[in-house]
mmCIF file of C-alpha atoms and ligand atoms in Angstrom:
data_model
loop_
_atom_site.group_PDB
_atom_site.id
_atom_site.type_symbol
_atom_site.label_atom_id
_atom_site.label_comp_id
_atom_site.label_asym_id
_atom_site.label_seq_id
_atom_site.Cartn_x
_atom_site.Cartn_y
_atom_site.Cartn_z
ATOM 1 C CA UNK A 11 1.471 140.595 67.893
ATOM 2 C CA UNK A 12 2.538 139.971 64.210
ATOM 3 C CA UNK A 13 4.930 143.097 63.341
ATOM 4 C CA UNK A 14 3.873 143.182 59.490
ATOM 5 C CA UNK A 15 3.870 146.026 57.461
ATOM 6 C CA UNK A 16 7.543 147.492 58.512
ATOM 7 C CA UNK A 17 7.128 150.583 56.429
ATOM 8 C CA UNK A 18 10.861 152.014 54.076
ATOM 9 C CA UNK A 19 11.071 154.579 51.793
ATOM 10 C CA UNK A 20 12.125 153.626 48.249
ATOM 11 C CA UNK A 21 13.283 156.928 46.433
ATOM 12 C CA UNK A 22 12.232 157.058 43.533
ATOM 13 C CA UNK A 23 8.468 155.135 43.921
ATOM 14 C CA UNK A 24 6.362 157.908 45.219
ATOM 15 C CA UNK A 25 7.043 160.292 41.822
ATOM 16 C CA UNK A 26 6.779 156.908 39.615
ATOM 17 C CA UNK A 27 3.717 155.630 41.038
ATOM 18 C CA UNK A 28 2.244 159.353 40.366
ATOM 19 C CA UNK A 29 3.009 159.420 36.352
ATOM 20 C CA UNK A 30 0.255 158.476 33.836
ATOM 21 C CA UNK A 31 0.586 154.711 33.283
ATOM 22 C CA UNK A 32 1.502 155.497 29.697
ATOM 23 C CA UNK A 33 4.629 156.416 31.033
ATOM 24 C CA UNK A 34 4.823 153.798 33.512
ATOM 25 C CA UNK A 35 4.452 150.680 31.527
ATOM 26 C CA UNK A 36 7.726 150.307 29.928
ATOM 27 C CA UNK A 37 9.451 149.659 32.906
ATOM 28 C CA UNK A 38 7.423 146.436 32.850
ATOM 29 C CA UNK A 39 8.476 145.560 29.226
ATOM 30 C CA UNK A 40 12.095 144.265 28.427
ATOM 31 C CA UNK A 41 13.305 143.809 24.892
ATOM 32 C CA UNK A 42 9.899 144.399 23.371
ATOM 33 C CA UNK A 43 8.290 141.797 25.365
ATOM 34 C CA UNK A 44 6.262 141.751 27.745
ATOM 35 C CA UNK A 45 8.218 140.814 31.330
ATOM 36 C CA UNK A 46 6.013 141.668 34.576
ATOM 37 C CA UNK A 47 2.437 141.356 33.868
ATOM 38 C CA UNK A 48 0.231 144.232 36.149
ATOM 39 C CA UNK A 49 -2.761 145.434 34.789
ATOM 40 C CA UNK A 50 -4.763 145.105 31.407
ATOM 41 C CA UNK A 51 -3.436 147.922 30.108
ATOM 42 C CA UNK A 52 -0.716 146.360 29.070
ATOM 43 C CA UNK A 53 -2.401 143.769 26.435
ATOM 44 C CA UNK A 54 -3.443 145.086 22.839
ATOM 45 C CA UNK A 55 -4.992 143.048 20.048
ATOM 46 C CA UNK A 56 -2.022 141.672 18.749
ATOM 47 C CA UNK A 57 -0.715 140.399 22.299
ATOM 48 C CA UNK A 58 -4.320 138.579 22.464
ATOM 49 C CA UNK A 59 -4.855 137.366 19.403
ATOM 50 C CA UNK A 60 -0.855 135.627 19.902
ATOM 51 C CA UNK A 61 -1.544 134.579 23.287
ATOM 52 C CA UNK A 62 -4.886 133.193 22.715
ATOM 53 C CA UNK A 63 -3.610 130.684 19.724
ATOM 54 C CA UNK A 64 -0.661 129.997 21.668
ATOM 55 C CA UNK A 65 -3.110 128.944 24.960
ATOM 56 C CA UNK A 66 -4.944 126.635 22.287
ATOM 57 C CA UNK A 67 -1.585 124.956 20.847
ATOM 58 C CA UNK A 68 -0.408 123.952 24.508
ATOM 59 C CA UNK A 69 -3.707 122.768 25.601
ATOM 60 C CA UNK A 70 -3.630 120.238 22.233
ATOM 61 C CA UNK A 71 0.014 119.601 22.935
ATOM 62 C CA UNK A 72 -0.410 118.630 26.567
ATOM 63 C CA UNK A 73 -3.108 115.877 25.599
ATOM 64 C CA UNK A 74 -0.445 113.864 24.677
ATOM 65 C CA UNK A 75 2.112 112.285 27.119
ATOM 66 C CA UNK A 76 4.921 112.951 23.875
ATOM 67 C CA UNK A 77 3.332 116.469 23.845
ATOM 68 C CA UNK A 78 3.545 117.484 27.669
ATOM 69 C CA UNK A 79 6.859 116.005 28.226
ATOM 70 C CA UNK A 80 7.881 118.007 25.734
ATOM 71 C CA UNK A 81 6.605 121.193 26.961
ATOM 72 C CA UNK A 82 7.755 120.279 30.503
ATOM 73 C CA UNK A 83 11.486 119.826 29.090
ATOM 74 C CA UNK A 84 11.076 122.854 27.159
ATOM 75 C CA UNK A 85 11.349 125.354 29.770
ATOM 76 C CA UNK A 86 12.379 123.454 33.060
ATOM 77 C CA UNK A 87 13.684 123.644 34.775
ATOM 78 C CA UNK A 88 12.661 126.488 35.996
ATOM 79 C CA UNK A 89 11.218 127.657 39.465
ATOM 80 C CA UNK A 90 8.498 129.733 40.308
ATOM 81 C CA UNK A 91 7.506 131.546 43.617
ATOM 82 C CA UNK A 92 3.767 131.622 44.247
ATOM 83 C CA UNK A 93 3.255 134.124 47.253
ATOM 84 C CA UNK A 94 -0.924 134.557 47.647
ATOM 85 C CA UNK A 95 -1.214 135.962 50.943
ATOM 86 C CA UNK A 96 -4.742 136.583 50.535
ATOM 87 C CA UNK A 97 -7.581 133.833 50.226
ATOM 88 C CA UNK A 98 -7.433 131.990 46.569
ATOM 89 C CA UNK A 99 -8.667 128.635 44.874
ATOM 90 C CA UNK A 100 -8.347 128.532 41.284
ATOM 91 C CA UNK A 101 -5.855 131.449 40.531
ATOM 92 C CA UNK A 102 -2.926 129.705 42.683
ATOM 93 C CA UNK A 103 -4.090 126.531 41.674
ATOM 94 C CA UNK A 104 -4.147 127.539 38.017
ATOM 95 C CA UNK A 105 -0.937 128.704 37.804
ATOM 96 C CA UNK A 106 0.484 125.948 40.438
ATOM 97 C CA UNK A 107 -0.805 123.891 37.350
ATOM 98 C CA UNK A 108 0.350 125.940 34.583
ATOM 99 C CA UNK A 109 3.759 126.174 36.192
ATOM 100 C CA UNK A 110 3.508 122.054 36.467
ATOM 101 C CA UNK A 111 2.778 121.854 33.187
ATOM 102 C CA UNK A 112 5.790 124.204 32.052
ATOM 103 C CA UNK A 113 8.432 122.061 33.879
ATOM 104 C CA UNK A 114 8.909 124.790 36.613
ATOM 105 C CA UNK A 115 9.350 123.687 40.088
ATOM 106 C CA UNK A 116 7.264 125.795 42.675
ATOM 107 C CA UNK A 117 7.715 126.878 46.122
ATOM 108 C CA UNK A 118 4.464 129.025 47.848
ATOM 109 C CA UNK A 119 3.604 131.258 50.893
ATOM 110 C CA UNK A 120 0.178 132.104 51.382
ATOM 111 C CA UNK A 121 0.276 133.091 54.903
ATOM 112 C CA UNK A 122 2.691 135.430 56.217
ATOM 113 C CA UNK A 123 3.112 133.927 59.704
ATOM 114 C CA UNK A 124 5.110 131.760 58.537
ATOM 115 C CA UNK A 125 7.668 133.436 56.626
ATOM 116 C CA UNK A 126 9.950 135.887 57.848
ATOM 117 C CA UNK A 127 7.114 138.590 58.214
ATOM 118 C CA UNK A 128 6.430 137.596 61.521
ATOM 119 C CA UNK A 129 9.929 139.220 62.300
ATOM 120 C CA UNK A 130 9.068 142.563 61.080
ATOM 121 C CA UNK A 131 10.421 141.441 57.289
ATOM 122 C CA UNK A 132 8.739 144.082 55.241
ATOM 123 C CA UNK A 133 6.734 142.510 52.186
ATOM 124 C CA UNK A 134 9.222 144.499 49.678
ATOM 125 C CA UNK A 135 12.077 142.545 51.140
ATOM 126 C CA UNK A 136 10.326 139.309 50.904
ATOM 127 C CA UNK A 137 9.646 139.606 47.361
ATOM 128 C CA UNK A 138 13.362 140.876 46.797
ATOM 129 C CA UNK A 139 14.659 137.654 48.395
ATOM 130 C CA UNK A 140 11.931 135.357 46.358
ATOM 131 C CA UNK A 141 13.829 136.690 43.307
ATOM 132 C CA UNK A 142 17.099 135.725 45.083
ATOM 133 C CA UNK A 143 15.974 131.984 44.527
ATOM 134 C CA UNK A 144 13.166 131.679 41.723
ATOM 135 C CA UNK A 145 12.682 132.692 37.976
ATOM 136 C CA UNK A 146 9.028 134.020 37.987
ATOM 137 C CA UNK A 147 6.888 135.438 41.188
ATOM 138 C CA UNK A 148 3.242 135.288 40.983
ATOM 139 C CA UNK A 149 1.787 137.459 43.367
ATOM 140 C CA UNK A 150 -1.847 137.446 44.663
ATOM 141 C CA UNK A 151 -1.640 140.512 47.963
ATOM 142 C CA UNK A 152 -4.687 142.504 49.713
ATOM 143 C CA UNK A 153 -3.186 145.595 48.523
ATOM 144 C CA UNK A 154 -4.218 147.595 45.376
ATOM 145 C CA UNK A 155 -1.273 148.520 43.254
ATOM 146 C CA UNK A 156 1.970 146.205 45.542
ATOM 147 C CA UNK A 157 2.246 144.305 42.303
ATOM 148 C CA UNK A 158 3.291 147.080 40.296
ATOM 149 C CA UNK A 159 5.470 148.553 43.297
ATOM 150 C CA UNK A 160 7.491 145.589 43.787
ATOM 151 C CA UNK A 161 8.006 144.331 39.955
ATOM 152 C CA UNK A 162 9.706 148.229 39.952
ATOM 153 C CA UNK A 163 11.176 147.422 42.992
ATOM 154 C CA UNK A 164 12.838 144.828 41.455
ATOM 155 C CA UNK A 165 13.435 146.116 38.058
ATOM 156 C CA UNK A 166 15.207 150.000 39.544
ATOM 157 C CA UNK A 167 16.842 148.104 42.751
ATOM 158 C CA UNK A 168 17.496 144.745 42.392
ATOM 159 C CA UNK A 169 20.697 143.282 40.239
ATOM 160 C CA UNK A 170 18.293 139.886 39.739
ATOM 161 C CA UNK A 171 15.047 141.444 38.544
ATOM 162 C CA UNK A 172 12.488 138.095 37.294
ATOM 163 C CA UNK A 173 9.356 138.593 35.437
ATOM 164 C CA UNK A 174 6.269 139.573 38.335
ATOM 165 C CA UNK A 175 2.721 138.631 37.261
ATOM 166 C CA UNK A 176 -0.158 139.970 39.327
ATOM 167 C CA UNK A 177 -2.557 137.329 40.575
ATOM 168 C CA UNK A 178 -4.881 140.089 41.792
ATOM 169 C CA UNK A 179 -4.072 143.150 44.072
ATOM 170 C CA UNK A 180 -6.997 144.168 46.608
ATOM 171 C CA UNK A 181 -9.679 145.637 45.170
ATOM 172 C CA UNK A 182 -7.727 146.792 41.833
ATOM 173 C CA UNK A 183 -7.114 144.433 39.070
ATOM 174 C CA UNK A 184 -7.220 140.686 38.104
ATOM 175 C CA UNK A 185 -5.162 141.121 35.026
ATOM 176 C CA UNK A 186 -4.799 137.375 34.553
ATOM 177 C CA UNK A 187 -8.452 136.660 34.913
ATOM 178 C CA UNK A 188 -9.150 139.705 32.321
ATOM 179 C CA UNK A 189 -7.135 137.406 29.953
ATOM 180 C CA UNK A 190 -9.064 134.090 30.515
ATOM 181 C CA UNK A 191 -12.213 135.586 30.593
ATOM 182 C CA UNK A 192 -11.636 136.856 27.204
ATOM 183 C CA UNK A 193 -10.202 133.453 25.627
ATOM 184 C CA UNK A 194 -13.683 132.323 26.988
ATOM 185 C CA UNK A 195 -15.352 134.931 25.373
ATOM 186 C CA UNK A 196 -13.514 134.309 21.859
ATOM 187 C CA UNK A 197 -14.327 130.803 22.196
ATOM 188 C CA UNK A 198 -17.943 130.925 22.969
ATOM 189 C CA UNK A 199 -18.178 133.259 20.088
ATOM 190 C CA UNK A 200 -16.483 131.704 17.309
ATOM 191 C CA UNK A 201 -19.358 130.690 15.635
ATOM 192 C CA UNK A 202 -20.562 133.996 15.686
ATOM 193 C CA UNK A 203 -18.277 136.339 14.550
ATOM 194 C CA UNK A 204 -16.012 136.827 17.758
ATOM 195 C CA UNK A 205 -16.210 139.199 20.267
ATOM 196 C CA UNK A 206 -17.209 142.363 18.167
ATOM 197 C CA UNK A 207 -19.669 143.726 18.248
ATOM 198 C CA UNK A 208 -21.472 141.672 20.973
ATOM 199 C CA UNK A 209 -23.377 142.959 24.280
ATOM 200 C CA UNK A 210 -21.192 142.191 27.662
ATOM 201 C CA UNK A 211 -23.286 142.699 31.008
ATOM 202 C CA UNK A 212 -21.370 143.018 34.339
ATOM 203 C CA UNK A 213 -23.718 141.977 37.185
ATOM 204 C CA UNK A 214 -22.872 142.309 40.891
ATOM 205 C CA UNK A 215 -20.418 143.956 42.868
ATOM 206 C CA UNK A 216 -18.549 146.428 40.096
ATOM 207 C CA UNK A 217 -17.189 148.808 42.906
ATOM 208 C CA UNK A 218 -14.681 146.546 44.494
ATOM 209 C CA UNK A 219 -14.903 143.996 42.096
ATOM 210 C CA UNK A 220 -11.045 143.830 40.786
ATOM 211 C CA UNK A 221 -12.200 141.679 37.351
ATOM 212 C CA UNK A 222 -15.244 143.554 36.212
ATOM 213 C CA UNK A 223 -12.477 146.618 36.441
ATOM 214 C CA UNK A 224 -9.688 144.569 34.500
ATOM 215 C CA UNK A 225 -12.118 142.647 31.991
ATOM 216 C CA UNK A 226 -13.721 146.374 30.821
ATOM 217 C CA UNK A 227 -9.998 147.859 29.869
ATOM 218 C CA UNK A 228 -9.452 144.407 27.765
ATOM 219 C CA UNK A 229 -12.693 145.872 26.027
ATOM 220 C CA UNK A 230 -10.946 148.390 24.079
ATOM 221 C CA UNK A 231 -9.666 146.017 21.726
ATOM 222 C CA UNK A 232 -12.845 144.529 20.381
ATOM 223 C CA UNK A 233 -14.480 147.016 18.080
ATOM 224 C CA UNK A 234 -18.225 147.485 18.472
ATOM 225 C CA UNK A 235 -18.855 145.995 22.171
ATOM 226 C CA UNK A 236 -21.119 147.803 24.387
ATOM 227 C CA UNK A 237 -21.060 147.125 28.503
ATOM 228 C CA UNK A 238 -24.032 146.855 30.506
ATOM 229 C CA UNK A 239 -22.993 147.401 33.876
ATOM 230 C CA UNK A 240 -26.134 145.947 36.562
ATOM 231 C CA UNK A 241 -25.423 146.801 39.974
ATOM 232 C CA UNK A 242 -26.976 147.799 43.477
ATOM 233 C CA UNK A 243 -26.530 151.545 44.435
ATOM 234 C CA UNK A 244 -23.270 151.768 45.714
ATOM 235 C CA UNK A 245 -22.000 149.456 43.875
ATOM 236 C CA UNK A 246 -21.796 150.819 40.252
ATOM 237 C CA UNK A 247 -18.346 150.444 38.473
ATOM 238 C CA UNK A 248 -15.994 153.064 39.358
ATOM 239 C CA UNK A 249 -15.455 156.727 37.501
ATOM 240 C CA UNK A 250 -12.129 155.613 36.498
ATOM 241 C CA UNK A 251 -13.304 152.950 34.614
ATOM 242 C CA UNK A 252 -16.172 155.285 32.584
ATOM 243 C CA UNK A 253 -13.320 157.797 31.723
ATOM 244 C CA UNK A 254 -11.839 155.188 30.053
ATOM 245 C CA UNK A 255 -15.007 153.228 28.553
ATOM 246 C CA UNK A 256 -15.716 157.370 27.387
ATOM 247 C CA UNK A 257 -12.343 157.988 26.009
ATOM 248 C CA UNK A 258 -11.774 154.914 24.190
ATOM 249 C CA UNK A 259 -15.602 155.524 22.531
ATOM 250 C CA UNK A 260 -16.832 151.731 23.986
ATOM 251 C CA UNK A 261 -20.800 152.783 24.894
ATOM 252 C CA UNK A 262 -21.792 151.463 28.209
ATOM 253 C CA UNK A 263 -25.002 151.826 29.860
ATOM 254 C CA UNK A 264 -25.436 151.438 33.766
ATOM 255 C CA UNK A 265 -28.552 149.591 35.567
ATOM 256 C CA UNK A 266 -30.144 149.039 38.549
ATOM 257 C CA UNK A 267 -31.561 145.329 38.180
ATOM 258 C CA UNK A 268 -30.320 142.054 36.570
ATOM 259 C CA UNK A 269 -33.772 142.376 34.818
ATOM 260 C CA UNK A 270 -32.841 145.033 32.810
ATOM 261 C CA UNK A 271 -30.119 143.561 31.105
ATOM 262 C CA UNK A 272 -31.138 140.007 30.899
ATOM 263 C CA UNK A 273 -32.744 139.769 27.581
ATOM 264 C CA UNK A 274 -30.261 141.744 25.481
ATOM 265 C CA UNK A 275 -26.685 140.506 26.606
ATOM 266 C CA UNK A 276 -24.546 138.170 23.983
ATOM 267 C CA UNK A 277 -22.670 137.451 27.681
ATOM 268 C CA UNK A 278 -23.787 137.791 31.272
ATOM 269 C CA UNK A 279 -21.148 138.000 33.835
ATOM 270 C CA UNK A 280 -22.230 137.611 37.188
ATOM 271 C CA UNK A 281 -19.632 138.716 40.086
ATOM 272 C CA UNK A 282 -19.985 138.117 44.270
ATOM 273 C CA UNK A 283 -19.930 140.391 46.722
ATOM 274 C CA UNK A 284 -16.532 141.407 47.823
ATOM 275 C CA UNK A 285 -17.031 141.816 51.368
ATOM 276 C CA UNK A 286 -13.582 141.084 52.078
ATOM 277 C CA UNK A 287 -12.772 144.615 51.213
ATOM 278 C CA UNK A 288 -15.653 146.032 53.531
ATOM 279 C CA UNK A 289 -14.774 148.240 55.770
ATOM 280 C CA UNK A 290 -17.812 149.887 56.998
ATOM 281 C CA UNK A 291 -20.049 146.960 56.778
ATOM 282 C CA UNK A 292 -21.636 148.218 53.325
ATOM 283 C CA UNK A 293 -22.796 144.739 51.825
ATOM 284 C CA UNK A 294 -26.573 144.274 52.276
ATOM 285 C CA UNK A 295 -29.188 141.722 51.533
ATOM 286 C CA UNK A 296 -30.572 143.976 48.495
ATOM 287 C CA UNK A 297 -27.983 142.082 47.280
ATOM 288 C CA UNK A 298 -29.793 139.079 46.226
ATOM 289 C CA UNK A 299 -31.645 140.812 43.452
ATOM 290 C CA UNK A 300 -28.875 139.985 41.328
ATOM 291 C CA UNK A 301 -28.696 136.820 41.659
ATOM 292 C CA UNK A 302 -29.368 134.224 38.569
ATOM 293 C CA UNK A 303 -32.233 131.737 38.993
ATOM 294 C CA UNK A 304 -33.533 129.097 36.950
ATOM 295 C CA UNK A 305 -36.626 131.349 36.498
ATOM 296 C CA UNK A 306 -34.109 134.199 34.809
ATOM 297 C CA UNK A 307 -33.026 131.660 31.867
ATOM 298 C CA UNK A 308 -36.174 131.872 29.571
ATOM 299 C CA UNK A 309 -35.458 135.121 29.286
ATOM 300 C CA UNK A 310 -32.203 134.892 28.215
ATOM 301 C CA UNK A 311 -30.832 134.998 24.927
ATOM 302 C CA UNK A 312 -30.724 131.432 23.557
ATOM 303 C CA UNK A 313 -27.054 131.770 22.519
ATOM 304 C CA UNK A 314 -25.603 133.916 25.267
ATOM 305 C CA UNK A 315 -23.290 132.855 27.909
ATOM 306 C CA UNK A 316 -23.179 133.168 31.346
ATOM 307 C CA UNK A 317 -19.757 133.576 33.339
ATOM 308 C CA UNK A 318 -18.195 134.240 36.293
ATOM 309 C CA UNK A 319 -14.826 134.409 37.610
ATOM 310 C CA UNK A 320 -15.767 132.368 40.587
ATOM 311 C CA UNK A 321 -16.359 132.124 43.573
ATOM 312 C CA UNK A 322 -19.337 132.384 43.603
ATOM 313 C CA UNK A 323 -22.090 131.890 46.638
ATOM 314 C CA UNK A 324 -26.057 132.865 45.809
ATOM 315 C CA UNK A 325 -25.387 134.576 42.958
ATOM 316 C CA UNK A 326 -25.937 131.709 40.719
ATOM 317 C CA UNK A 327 -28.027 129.560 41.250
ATOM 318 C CA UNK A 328 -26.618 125.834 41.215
ATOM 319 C CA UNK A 329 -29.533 124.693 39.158
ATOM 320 C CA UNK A 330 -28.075 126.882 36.381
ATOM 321 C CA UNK A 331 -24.887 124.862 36.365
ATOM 322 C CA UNK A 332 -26.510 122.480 33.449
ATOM 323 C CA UNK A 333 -28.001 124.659 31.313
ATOM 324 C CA UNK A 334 -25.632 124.785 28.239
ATOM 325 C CA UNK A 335 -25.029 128.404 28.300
ATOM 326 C CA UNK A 336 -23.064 127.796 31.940
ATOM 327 C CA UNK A 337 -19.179 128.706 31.183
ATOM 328 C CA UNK A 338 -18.043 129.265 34.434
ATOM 329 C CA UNK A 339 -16.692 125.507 35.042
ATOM 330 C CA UNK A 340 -15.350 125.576 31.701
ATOM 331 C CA UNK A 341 -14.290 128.813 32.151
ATOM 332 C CA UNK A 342 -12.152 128.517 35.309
ATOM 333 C CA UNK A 343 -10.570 125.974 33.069
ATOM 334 C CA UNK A 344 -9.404 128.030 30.758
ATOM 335 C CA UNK A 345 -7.406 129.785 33.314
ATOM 336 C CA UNK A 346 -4.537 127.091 33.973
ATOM 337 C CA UNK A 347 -4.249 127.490 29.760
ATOM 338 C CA UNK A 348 -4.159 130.886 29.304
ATOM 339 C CA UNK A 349 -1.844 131.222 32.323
ATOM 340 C CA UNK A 350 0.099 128.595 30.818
ATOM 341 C CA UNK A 351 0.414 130.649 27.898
ATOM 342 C CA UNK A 352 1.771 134.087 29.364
ATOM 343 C CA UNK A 353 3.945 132.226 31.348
ATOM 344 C CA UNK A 354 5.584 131.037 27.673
ATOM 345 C CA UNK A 355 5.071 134.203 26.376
ATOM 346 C CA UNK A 356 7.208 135.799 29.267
ATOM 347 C CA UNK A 357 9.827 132.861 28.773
ATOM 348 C CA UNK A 358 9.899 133.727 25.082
ATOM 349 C CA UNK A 359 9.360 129.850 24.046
ATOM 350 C CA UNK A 360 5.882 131.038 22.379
ATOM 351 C CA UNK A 361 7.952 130.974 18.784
ATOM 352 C CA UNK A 362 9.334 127.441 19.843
ATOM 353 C CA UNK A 363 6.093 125.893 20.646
ATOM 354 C CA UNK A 364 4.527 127.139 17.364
ATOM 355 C CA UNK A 365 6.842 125.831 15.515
ATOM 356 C CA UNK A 366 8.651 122.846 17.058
ATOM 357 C CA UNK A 367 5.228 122.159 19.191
ATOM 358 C CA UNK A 368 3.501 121.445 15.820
ATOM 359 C CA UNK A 369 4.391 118.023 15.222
ATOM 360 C CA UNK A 370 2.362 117.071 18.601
ATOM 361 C CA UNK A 371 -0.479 119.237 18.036
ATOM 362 C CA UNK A 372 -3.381 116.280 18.432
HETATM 363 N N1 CP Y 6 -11.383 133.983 40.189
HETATM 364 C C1 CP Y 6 -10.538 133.995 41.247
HETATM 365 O O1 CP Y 6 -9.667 134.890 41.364
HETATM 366 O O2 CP Y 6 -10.711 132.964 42.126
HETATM 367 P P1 CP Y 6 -9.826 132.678 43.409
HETATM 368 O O3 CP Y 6 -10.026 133.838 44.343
HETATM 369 O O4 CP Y 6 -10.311 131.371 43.954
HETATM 370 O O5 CP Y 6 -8.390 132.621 42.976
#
């Protein structure tokens, strides 16, 4: 019997963890730049806008072999922990990549029988002796909000905090997939006047669904985008998340059917079933309603996009993949860049690359 989950008291966390995250967020900043990476709240326009040409510059860079041996030597070497002890394809492989393509050497768990856990370790410890050894943690874990508690772990107890990016935490937020879903948006739309302004439906699972949650706070920096949120009873987008839609003025609009929103979104964003996080069984077969079909595309808006953070299983429907308004390949993609990117941005060799990095921009 595996003795995870050896429970200690960290003074301090329980008041922290209570305070608005206005007040919690600089402990996650160092020297006016950004060091652990938790939740969406933390990126504003200007972060974006900088990270997004910076994600562009290293993907021209690395088409070279001049260009990506010059990135590699420009920050290793380095070494990164990637601990994902829950299920994940393309987020640890994305930033397995991104780290690659960075010069940083990795190490991984992603199961905890075989680390020290077994032993009664608790998971705070683990992560404390990761930073013993490594520059950067990336951190995918079933539960919602260990990111933030062990990047202030590190940053109040630890005399060798390193920067902590969250790769998704339970049912919570997907801050890194927020970011590369919105690089796919801006790119998708840059014929047509960027993200403002356009119509964004979430389709699936919003209640448990940790990127519709982080995606809609990125929303508050693109003036003039309404949400359509499609979803089965009981699994409508939390209240949290329409306080904030209501407070930050975005206008949403909730549905019951895929129908509904079909014809009038700029971007359709389709989203599985999280059943992982069932606990009472709640995931039913009305389910399928929302699923794309072939059928669904005619009504579509010739120039919208359809996206999803992946994976998926019926939701799409495989003989979607070709239409042209399929990002979700290209989108998953865009992860190992943007990733790529914060991972400079954390390392501060964003100014480098824009300026030294331009004589291999192809
Ligand atoms: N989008 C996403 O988080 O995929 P994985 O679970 O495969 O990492």
């Amino acid at each position: 019997m595996p003795k995870y989950g050896f429970r200690q008291h960290f003074e301090g966390w329980e008041e922290f963890k209570k305070r608005p995250i206005g007040e919690r967020l600089p402990v996650f900043f160092k020297d006016g730049r950004i060091f652990d990476v938790l939740f969406s709240q933390q990126f504003d326009r200007t972060f974006l806008d900088s990270l997004y040409d910076l994600t562009n510059r290293i993907r021209r860079i690395a088409k070279s072999r001049e260009g990506a041996r010059w990135l590699h030597d420009l920050h290793g070497p380095r070494r990164a922990m990637l601990y994902f002890v829950q299920p994940s394809t393309r987020t640890f492989l994305s930033f397995l990549n991104a780290c690659h393509i960075l010069g940083f050497y990795t190490s991984e768990i992603r199961d905890p029988q075989t680390s020290s856990e077994i032993k009664g370790e608790s998971p705070e410890d683990s992560i404390r002796t990761f930073s013993s050894y490594v520059d950067l943690i990336v951190m995918r874990h079933p539960q919602a909000g260990f990111a933030e508690k062990t990047a202030w772990l590190l940053n109040i107890y630890s005399d060798r905090p390193v920067p902590l990016i969250n790769a998704g935490s339970g049912s919570d937020q997907h801050p890194t997939q927020a970011l590369l879903d919105v690089y796919t948006l801006q790119r998708s739309f840059e014929q047509r006047g960027g993200i403002e302004g356009k119509v964004i439906a979430l389709v699936g699972d919003l209640k448990r669904g940790r990127t519709a949650r982080s995606l809609s706070y990125l929303m508050k920096n693109y003036p003039g985008v309404k949400l359509l949120y499609a979803a089965p009873p009981g699994f409508q987008i939390g209240e949290d998340i329409k306080e904030f839609l209501s407070g930050q003025n975005i206008p949403f609009e909730e549905h019951d059917s895929l129908a509904s929103v079909l014809s009038t979104a700029d971007a359709i964003y389709m989203t599985r079933i999280q059943d992982e996080h069932d606990e009472r069984g709640e995931s039913q077969s009305q389910y399928e309603e929302f699923c794309l079909r072939k059928q669904d595309l005619a009504r579509m808006k010739s120039d919208a996009i359809i996206m999803h953070p992946l994976p998926r299983r019926g939701e799409i429907d495989v003989a979607v993949d070709k239409d042209p308004r399929a990002m979700y390949w290209r989108q998953e993609r865009n992860g190992m860049w943007t990733r790529a990117a914060l991972i400079s941005t954390i390392f501060g060799s964003d100014e480098e690359i824009r300026t030294q990095g331009q004589r291999f921009l192809v």
